Coordinates of C-alpha atoms in Angstrom, one line a residue:
M1057 CA 135.7 67.0 94.8
N1058 CA 138.4 65.1 92.9
D1059 CA 138.0 62.3 90.4
S1060 CA 137.8 58.8 91.8
P1061 CA 137.5 55.5 90.0
A1062 CA 133.7 55.7 90.5
R1063 CA 133.7 59.0 88.5
L1064 CA 136.3 58.1 85.9
P1065 CA 135.5 57.1 82.4
L1066 CA 134.3 53.5 82.4
R1067 CA 137.4 52.3 80.6
T1068 CA 139.7 54.0 83.1
A1069 CA 137.7 52.8 86.1
A1070 CA 137.8 49.2 84.9
A1071 CA 141.6 49.5 84.1
V1072 CA 142.3 50.8 87.6
K1073 CA 140.2 48.1 89.3
L1074 CA 141.9 45.3 87.4
G1075 CA 145.3 46.9 88.0
N1076 CA 144.6 47.1 91.8
L1077 CA 143.6 43.4 91.7
S1078 CA 146.8 42.5 89.9
S1079 CA 148.8 44.4 92.6
T1080 CA 147.0 42.6 95.4
L1081 CA 147.6 39.2 93.8
S1082 CA 151.3 40.0 93.3
Q1083 CA 151.6 40.8 97.0
K1084 CA 149.7 37.7 98.1
M1085 CA 151.8 35.4 95.9
G1086 CA 155.0 36.9 97.2
L1087 CA 156.0 38.1 93.7
G1088 CA 156.7 41.7 94.8
A1089 CA 155.3 44.8 96.5
G1090 CA 152.8 45.3 93.6
G1091 CA 153.9 48.9 93.1
M1092 CA 154.6 48.4 89.3
I1093 CA 152.4 45.5 88.1
G1094 CA 149.1 47.2 89.0
G1095 CA 149.9 50.3 87.1
R1096 CA 151.3 48.3 84.2
V1097 CA 148.1 46.4 83.8
A1098 CA 146.0 49.6 84.1
L1099 CA 148.1 51.4 81.4
K1100 CA 147.8 48.5 79.0
L1101 CA 144.1 48.6 79.3
D1102 CA 143.9 52.4 79.2
P1103 CA 147.0 54.3 78.0
Q1104 CA 145.4 57.6 79.3
A1105 CA 145.1 56.3 82.8
L1106 CA 147.8 58.6 84.2
N1107 CA 146.3 61.7 82.7
R1108 CA 142.8 60.8 84.0
L1109 CA 144.0 59.9 87.5
T1110 CA 145.7 63.2 87.9
Q1111 CA 142.8 65.4 86.8
G1112 CA 141.3 67.4 89.7
R1113 CA 144.5 67.2 91.8
R1114 CA 147.4 69.5 92.4
V1115 CA 150.4 67.6 91.3
A1116 CA 154.1 68.0 92.1
V1117 CA 156.7 65.9 90.2
V1118 CA 160.2 65.4 91.6
T1119 CA 163.0 64.3 89.3
G1120 CA 166.8 64.3 89.2
T1121 CA 169.7 61.9 89.4
N1122 CA 170.1 61.7 93.2
G1123 CA 167.8 62.3 96.2
K1124 CA 164.5 61.7 94.4
T1125 CA 163.0 59.3 96.9
T1126 CA 164.1 61.3 100.0
S1127 CA 162.9 64.6 98.5
T1128 CA 159.6 63.1 97.4
M1129 CA 159.0 61.8 100.9
M1130 CA 159.9 65.2 102.4
L1131 CA 157.6 67.0 100.0
A1132 CA 154.7 64.7 100.5
R1133 CA 155.2 65.0 104.3
A1134 CA 155.1 68.8 104.0
V1135 CA 152.2 69.0 101.6
G1136 CA 150.3 66.8 104.0
A1137 CA 149.7 70.0 106.0
L1138 CA 147.1 70.9 103.3
G1139 CA 145.3 67.6 102.9
E1140 CA 145.6 64.0 101.9
V1141 CA 148.5 63.3 99.5
A1142 CA 148.9 60.4 97.0
T1143 CA 152.5 59.5 96.5
N1144 CA 154.7 56.7 95.2
H1145 CA 156.7 56.5 98.4
S1146 CA 158.1 53.0 97.6
G1147 CA 160.3 54.5 94.8
A1148 CA 158.4 52.9 91.9
N1149 CA 159.1 56.1 89.8
M1150 CA 157.9 55.3 86.3
P1151 CA 154.4 55.7 85.0
D1152 CA 153.4 52.2 86.1
G1153 CA 154.2 53.2 89.7
H1154 CA 152.5 56.5 89.4
V1155 CA 149.2 54.9 88.3
T1156 CA 149.4 52.4 91.1
A1157 CA 150.0 55.1 93.7
L1158 CA 147.2 57.4 92.4
S1159 CA 144.7 54.6 92.1
K1160 CA 145.3 53.6 95.7
Q1161 CA 144.3 57.1 96.9
P1162 CA 141.7 58.2 94.3
D1163 CA 140.3 61.0 96.5
A1164 CA 143.5 62.6 97.6
P1165 CA 143.5 66.3 96.4
Y1166 CA 147.3 66.4 96.2
A1167 CA 149.8 64.1 94.5
V1168 CA 153.6 64.1 94.9
L1169 CA 155.2 61.8 92.4
E1170 CA 158.9 60.8 92.2
C1171 CA 159.8 60.5 88.6
D1172 CA 162.7 58.8 86.8
E1173 CA 164.4 61.6 84.8
A1174 CA 164.1 59.7 81.6
Y1175 CA 160.4 59.5 82.0
F1176 CA 159.9 63.1 83.1
P1177 CA 158.7 64.5 79.8
A1178 CA 156.0 61.9 79.4
V1179 CA 154.9 62.1 83.0
A1180 CA 154.8 65.9 83.1
G1181 CA 152.9 66.0 79.8
A1182 CA 150.3 63.6 81.2
S1183 CA 149.9 64.9 84.7
N1184 CA 150.0 68.7 84.1
P1185 CA 151.9 69.4 87.4
S1186 CA 151.6 72.6 89.4
V1187 CA 155.1 72.2 90.6
A1188 CA 158.1 70.3 89.2
V1189 CA 161.3 69.9 91.2
I1190 CA 164.6 69.3 89.4
L1191 CA 167.2 68.3 92.0
N1192 CA 170.4 67.6 90.1
L1193 CA 171.7 66.0 86.9
S1194 CA 174.8 63.8 86.7
R1195 CA 175.9 60.5 85.0
D1196 CA 173.8 57.6 86.0
Q1197 CA 173.5 54.2 84.4
L1198 CA 174.8 55.2 80.9
D1199 CA 173.6 51.9 79.4
R1200 CA 170.0 52.6 80.5
V1201 CA 169.5 56.4 81.0
G1202 CA 172.0 57.6 78.4
E1203 CA 174.4 60.6 78.4
V1204 CA 173.5 63.3 80.9
R1205 CA 173.4 66.0 78.2
T1206 CA 170.8 64.1 76.4
I1207 CA 168.7 64.0 79.6
E1208 CA 169.3 67.8 80.1
R1209 CA 168.0 68.6 76.6
S1210 CA 165.0 66.3 77.1
L1211 CA 164.1 68.0 80.4
R1212 CA 164.7 71.4 78.9
D1213 CA 162.2 70.8 76.1
A1214 CA 159.6 69.4 78.5
V1215 CA 160.0 72.2 81.1
N1216 CA 159.5 74.9 78.4
K1217 CA 156.1 73.4 77.6
L1218 CA 154.9 73.6 81.2
Q1219 CA 153.2 77.0 81.0
N1220 CA 151.3 76.8 84.3
C1221 CA 154.0 75.1 86.4
T1222 CA 156.4 76.4 88.9
I1223 CA 159.9 74.9 88.4
I1224 CA 161.9 74.4 91.6
A1225 CA 165.5 74.3 90.3
N1226 CA 169.0 73.9 91.8
C1227 CA 171.0 76.9 90.6
D1228 CA 174.2 75.3 91.8
D1229 CA 173.9 72.6 89.2
V1230 CA 174.8 73.8 85.7
M1231 CA 172.8 71.1 84.0
V1232 CA 169.6 71.9 86.0
T1233 CA 170.1 75.6 85.4
S1234 CA 170.3 75.0 81.7
A1235 CA 167.2 72.8 81.7
A1236 CA 165.1 75.4 83.6
W1237 CA 166.7 78.6 82.1
N1238 CA 163.8 79.5 79.8
A1239 CA 161.0 78.1 81.8
P1240 CA 158.0 80.4 82.3
K1241 CA 158.2 80.4 86.1
V1242 CA 161.3 79.3 88.1
V1243 CA 162.2 79.4 91.8
W1244 CA 165.9 79.0 92.2
V1245 CA 167.4 77.2 95.1
A1246 CA 171.1 77.3 96.2
T1247 CA 172.0 73.9 97.5
G1248 CA 175.8 74.1 97.7
T1249 CA 176.1 71.2 95.3
G1250 CA 179.7 69.9 95.3
W1251 CA 179.7 67.6 92.2
H1252 CA 180.8 69.5 89.1
H1253 CA 182.4 66.7 87.1
D1254 CA 179.6 66.5 84.6
S1255 CA 179.4 70.2 83.8
A1256 CA 182.9 71.3 82.9
S1257 CA 181.5 72.7 79.6
C1258 CA 178.2 74.5 78.8
P1259 CA 175.4 72.1 77.8
R1260 CA 174.1 74.8 75.5
C1261 CA 177.1 76.1 73.6
G1262 CA 180.0 73.8 74.6
N1263 CA 182.3 76.5 76.0
P1264 CA 184.0 76.1 79.4
I1265 CA 182.2 76.8 82.6
R1266 CA 184.2 79.1 84.9
W1267 CA 183.7 78.8 88.7
Q1268 CA 184.5 81.6 91.1
G1269 CA 183.6 80.5 94.6
E1270 CA 179.9 79.6 94.6
H1271 CA 179.3 81.5 91.4
W1272 CA 179.7 80.2 87.9
H1273 CA 179.1 81.3 84.3
C1274 CA 179.6 80.1 80.8
T1275 CA 182.5 81.7 78.9
G1276 CA 180.6 81.6 75.6
C1277 CA 177.0 82.4 76.2
D1278 CA 174.7 84.1 78.8
L1279 CA 174.1 80.9 80.9
A1280 CA 175.2 81.7 84.5
R1281 CA 174.2 81.0 88.1
P1282 CA 171.0 82.7 88.8
H1283 CA 170.4 84.7 92.0
P1284 CA 168.8 82.1 94.4
N1285 CA 165.4 82.7 96.0
W1286 CA 166.1 80.0 98.7
I1287 CA 169.5 79.3 100.2
T1288 CA 170.8 76.2 101.9
A1289 CA 173.0 77.4 104.8
D1290 CA 174.9 75.4 107.4
E1291 CA 172.1 73.2 108.9
A1292 CA 169.6 76.0 108.1
M1293 CA 167.8 77.6 105.2
I1294 CA 167.1 81.2 104.2
T1295 CA 163.7 81.9 102.7
P1296 CA 162.9 84.5 100.0
E1297 CA 161.9 86.8 102.8
H1298 CA 165.4 86.5 104.3
Q1299 CA 164.2 84.5 107.2
K1300 CA 166.7 82.0 108.6
L1301 CA 165.1 78.7 109.7
E1302 CA 167.1 76.0 111.5
L1303 CA 166.6 72.6 109.8
R1304 CA 167.5 70.2 112.7
L1305 CA 167.0 67.2 110.4
T1306 CA 167.1 63.6 111.6
L1307 CA 168.6 62.5 108.3
P1308 CA 172.4 62.9 108.0
G1309 CA 174.6 64.8 105.5
K1310 CA 174.6 68.1 103.6
F1311 CA 172.9 66.6 100.7
N1312 CA 169.8 65.9 102.8
Q1313 CA 169.9 69.5 104.0
A1314 CA 169.8 70.4 100.3
N1315 CA 166.9 68.0 99.7
A1316 CA 165.0 69.6 102.6
V1317 CA 165.4 73.1 101.2
M1318 CA 164.3 72.0 97.7
A1319 CA 161.3 70.2 99.3
S1320 CA 160.4 73.3 101.4
A1321 CA 160.6 75.6 98.4
A1322 CA 158.3 73.2 96.5
A1323 CA 155.9 72.9 99.4
H1324 CA 155.8 76.7 99.7
A1325 CA 154.8 76.9 96.0
M1326 CA 152.0 74.5 96.8
G1327 CA 150.8 76.7 99.7
V1328 CA 152.6 75.4 102.8
T1329 CA 154.4 77.9 105.0
A1330 CA 158.2 77.5 105.3
E1331 CA 157.9 77.1 109.1
E1332 CA 155.3 74.3 108.8
A1333 CA 157.3 72.5 106.0
V1334 CA 160.5 72.5 108.1
R1335 CA 158.6 71.3 111.2
R1336 CA 157.2 68.3 109.2
L1337 CA 160.6 67.5 107.6
R1338 CA 162.3 67.0 111.0
G1339 CA 160.2 63.9 111.5
V1340 CA 161.6 62.1 108.4
S1341 CA 164.1 59.5 109.6
N1342 CA 163.8 56.4 107.4
V1343 CA 163.3 56.6 103.7
S1344 CA 162.6 53.1 102.2
G1345 CA 165.3 51.6 104.5
R1346 CA 167.9 54.3 103.8
Y1347 CA 169.9 55.3 106.8
R1348 CA 168.3 52.5 109.0
T1349 CA 170.6 50.8 111.4
I1350 CA 170.6 47.0 111.8
Q1351 CA 172.0 45.1 114.9
R1352 CA 173.9 42.0 114.0
N1353 CA 176.2 40.0 116.2
G1354 CA 177.4 43.0 118.2
R1355 CA 177.7 45.2 115.1
S1356 CA 175.6 48.3 114.5
A1357 CA 175.5 48.6 110.7
R1358 CA 174.1 51.8 109.1
L1359 CA 172.7 51.1 105.6
L1360 CA 173.4 53.8 103.0
L1361 CA 172.3 53.8 99.4
S1362 CA 174.5 55.2 96.6
K1363 CA 174.0 54.5 92.9
N1364 CA 176.4 56.7 90.9
P1365 CA 179.6 58.8 91.3
A1366 CA 177.8 61.9 92.6
G1367 CA 175.9 59.9 95.1
W1368 CA 178.9 58.0 96.3
S1369 CA 180.9 61.2 96.6
E1370 CA 178.3 62.7 98.9
T1371 CA 177.9 59.5 101.0
L1372 CA 181.7 59.1 101.4
T1373 CA 181.6 62.7 102.8
V1374 CA 179.0 61.6 105.4
V1375 CA 180.9 58.5 106.5
K1376 CA 184.2 60.5 106.7
E1377 CA 182.8 62.3 109.7
A1378 CA 183.3 59.1 111.8
N1379 CA 186.2 56.7 111.1
H1380 CA 184.1 53.6 111.2
P1381 CA 184.9 50.4 109.2
A1382 CA 183.0 50.2 105.9
V1383 CA 181.4 47.5 103.8
L1384 CA 181.0 48.5 100.2
V1385 CA 178.5 46.4 98.2
I1386 CA 178.3 46.5 94.4
N1387 CA 176.0 44.6 92.0
A1388 CA 175.6 45.2 88.3
Q1389 CA 172.1 43.9 87.5
E1390 CA 169.8 45.6 85.0
A1391 CA 168.4 48.0 87.6
D1392 CA 171.9 49.0 88.6
G1393 CA 173.3 49.4 85.1
R1394 CA 175.6 46.7 83.7
D1395 CA 178.5 49.2 83.0
L1396 CA 180.7 49.5 86.1
S1397 CA 183.2 52.0 84.6
W1398 CA 181.7 54.7 86.9
L1399 CA 183.6 53.2 89.8
W1400 CA 186.7 55.0 88.6
D1401 CA 184.9 58.3 89.1
V1402 CA 184.2 57.7 92.8
P1403 CA 186.7 59.2 95.2
F1404 CA 187.4 56.0 97.2
E1405 CA 190.7 57.5 98.2
R1406 CA 188.8 59.1 101.1
L1407 CA 188.6 55.6 102.7
Q1408 CA 192.4 55.2 103.0
G1409 CA 193.5 54.1 106.5
R1410 CA 190.3 52.4 107.6
T1411 CA 189.0 48.8 107.6
V1412 CA 187.2 48.1 104.3
I1413 CA 185.6 45.0 102.8
A1414 CA 184.5 44.8 99.2
S1415 CA 181.3 42.9 98.8
G1416 CA 178.4 42.1 96.4
E1417 CA 178.2 40.3 93.1
R1418 CA 180.9 42.5 91.6
A1419 CA 183.2 42.6 94.6
T1420 CA 186.3 41.8 92.6
D1421 CA 185.6 44.8 90.2
L1422 CA 185.3 47.0 93.2
A1423 CA 188.5 45.5 94.7
V1424 CA 190.5 46.5 91.6
R1425 CA 189.3 50.1 92.0
L1426 CA 190.1 50.1 95.7
T1427 CA 193.6 48.8 95.0
Y1428 CA 194.3 51.7 92.7
A1429 CA 192.9 54.1 95.3
E1430 CA 195.4 52.6 97.8
V1431 CA 192.6 51.5 100.1
Q1432 CA 193.6 48.3 102.0
H1433 CA 190.7 45.9 101.8
T1434 CA 189.5 42.3 101.8
I1435 CA 186.9 40.6 99.6
V1436 CA 183.7 39.0 101.2
P1437 CA 181.0 38.6 98.5
D1438 CA 178.1 38.1 100.9
P1439 CA 177.4 41.5 102.6
L1440 CA 175.9 40.0 105.8
K1441 CA 179.0 37.8 106.2
A1442 CA 181.1 40.9 105.5
I1443 CA 179.4 42.8 108.4
D1444 CA 180.0 39.8 110.6
Q1445 CA 183.8 40.0 109.9
M1446 CA 184.0 43.6 111.0
P1447 CA 185.1 44.5 114.6
Q1448 CA 182.2 44.9 116.9
G1449 CA 180.7 48.3 117.1
A1450 CA 179.6 50.8 114.4
V1451 CA 179.9 49.8 110.7
E1452 CA 179.0 51.8 107.6
V1453 CA 177.4 49.8 104.8
I1454 CA 177.2 51.5 101.4
A1455 CA 175.5 49.7 98.6
N1456 CA 174.2 50.4 95.1
Y1457 CA 170.5 49.8 94.1
T1458 CA 169.9 46.1 94.0
A1459 CA 172.6 45.3 96.5
F1460 CA 170.9 47.7 98.9
R1461 CA 167.4 46.3 98.2
D1462 CA 168.5 42.7 98.7
L1463 CA 170.5 43.5 101.8
N1464 CA 167.5 45.3 103.3
A1465 CA 165.2 42.4 102.6
R1466 CA 167.6 39.8 104.1
A1467 CA 168.2 42.0 107.2
A1468 CA 164.4 42.3 107.7
A1469 CA 163.9 38.6 107.3
D1470 CA 166.5 38.0 110.1
E1471 CA 164.8 40.4 112.5

């Protein structure tokens, strides 16, 4: 039997109880979903709450720059084949959110935790995970997270200390490979990652990385693409036993195929068969509002979240498949990162020739970038009004973090 608040040390049990009360009050007062405040209160009262709440459970931690929320939901769904799973499915991915999620399901024998990459060392140290998933590493909110190589070194140090943990690592990402290179136990996954702009040089020795097709190696040290145990194929995956399984996902895009294979490899390490994992992943269709479609005045608008250059590049690949009009929504609040220089690294040129509206609090900054990309566009700061100005039919809406959050909330209120 696992720990529960009734069997926790008195201080932890009291901290959890008061934290849950704070979370409930936050929800009832309309101050938020309560995913953070409850854990924050509990950790203030007992700084060891995360460690004590994870004792007696098998824990998986999912981190990386892009795809954390989707991969966490996929992994939690797959591990559900084994028993009840506690997970921070709302995306509250710092220790506050972890404590809240764990305290809501104190008897769940499994936990799958999405973790902000900057907090991974602390969370991994406190939770003693059985499995850690490192999806990818690229530039993201430089004014908050910091330079990607600093994050890589931090993850590398943390991973090397996890003696009883299986690391599920993306071997097509140079930064991830470096972080997991010396880990005691690694399962390598080939994802077909297409974003290489943050790894032109080796994070270990600084020499150039040379690519030859899907293979890569450092020209100055022994860091090189490992032989993958799991492989992402075209709408399928190949297991370590060389079995090919069709994915048939509901979620769009090659990046979600990669997320699915990473989640399947992690679930397999937790004891789930590959066949059962894939069967469960096919049912994932809506991840915290991502990919949902809203109907508005004759427009069918698909909502897509993208937060940084690598994420936008993948999303633009998805929307390129259909030549639908696009509303691009950019904010620059604290949760987004105040620095918008990353817009110049997004390949907006792919939108040339289609109807585009720049929207959001920083629509004019986006408009400047679109002008240089030679994308014809108009500016409509309110994203709902922007959707209304599109031709009737399908519309793609791509937004960064707070813009996506706010748009989702407004759309839900109008339903």
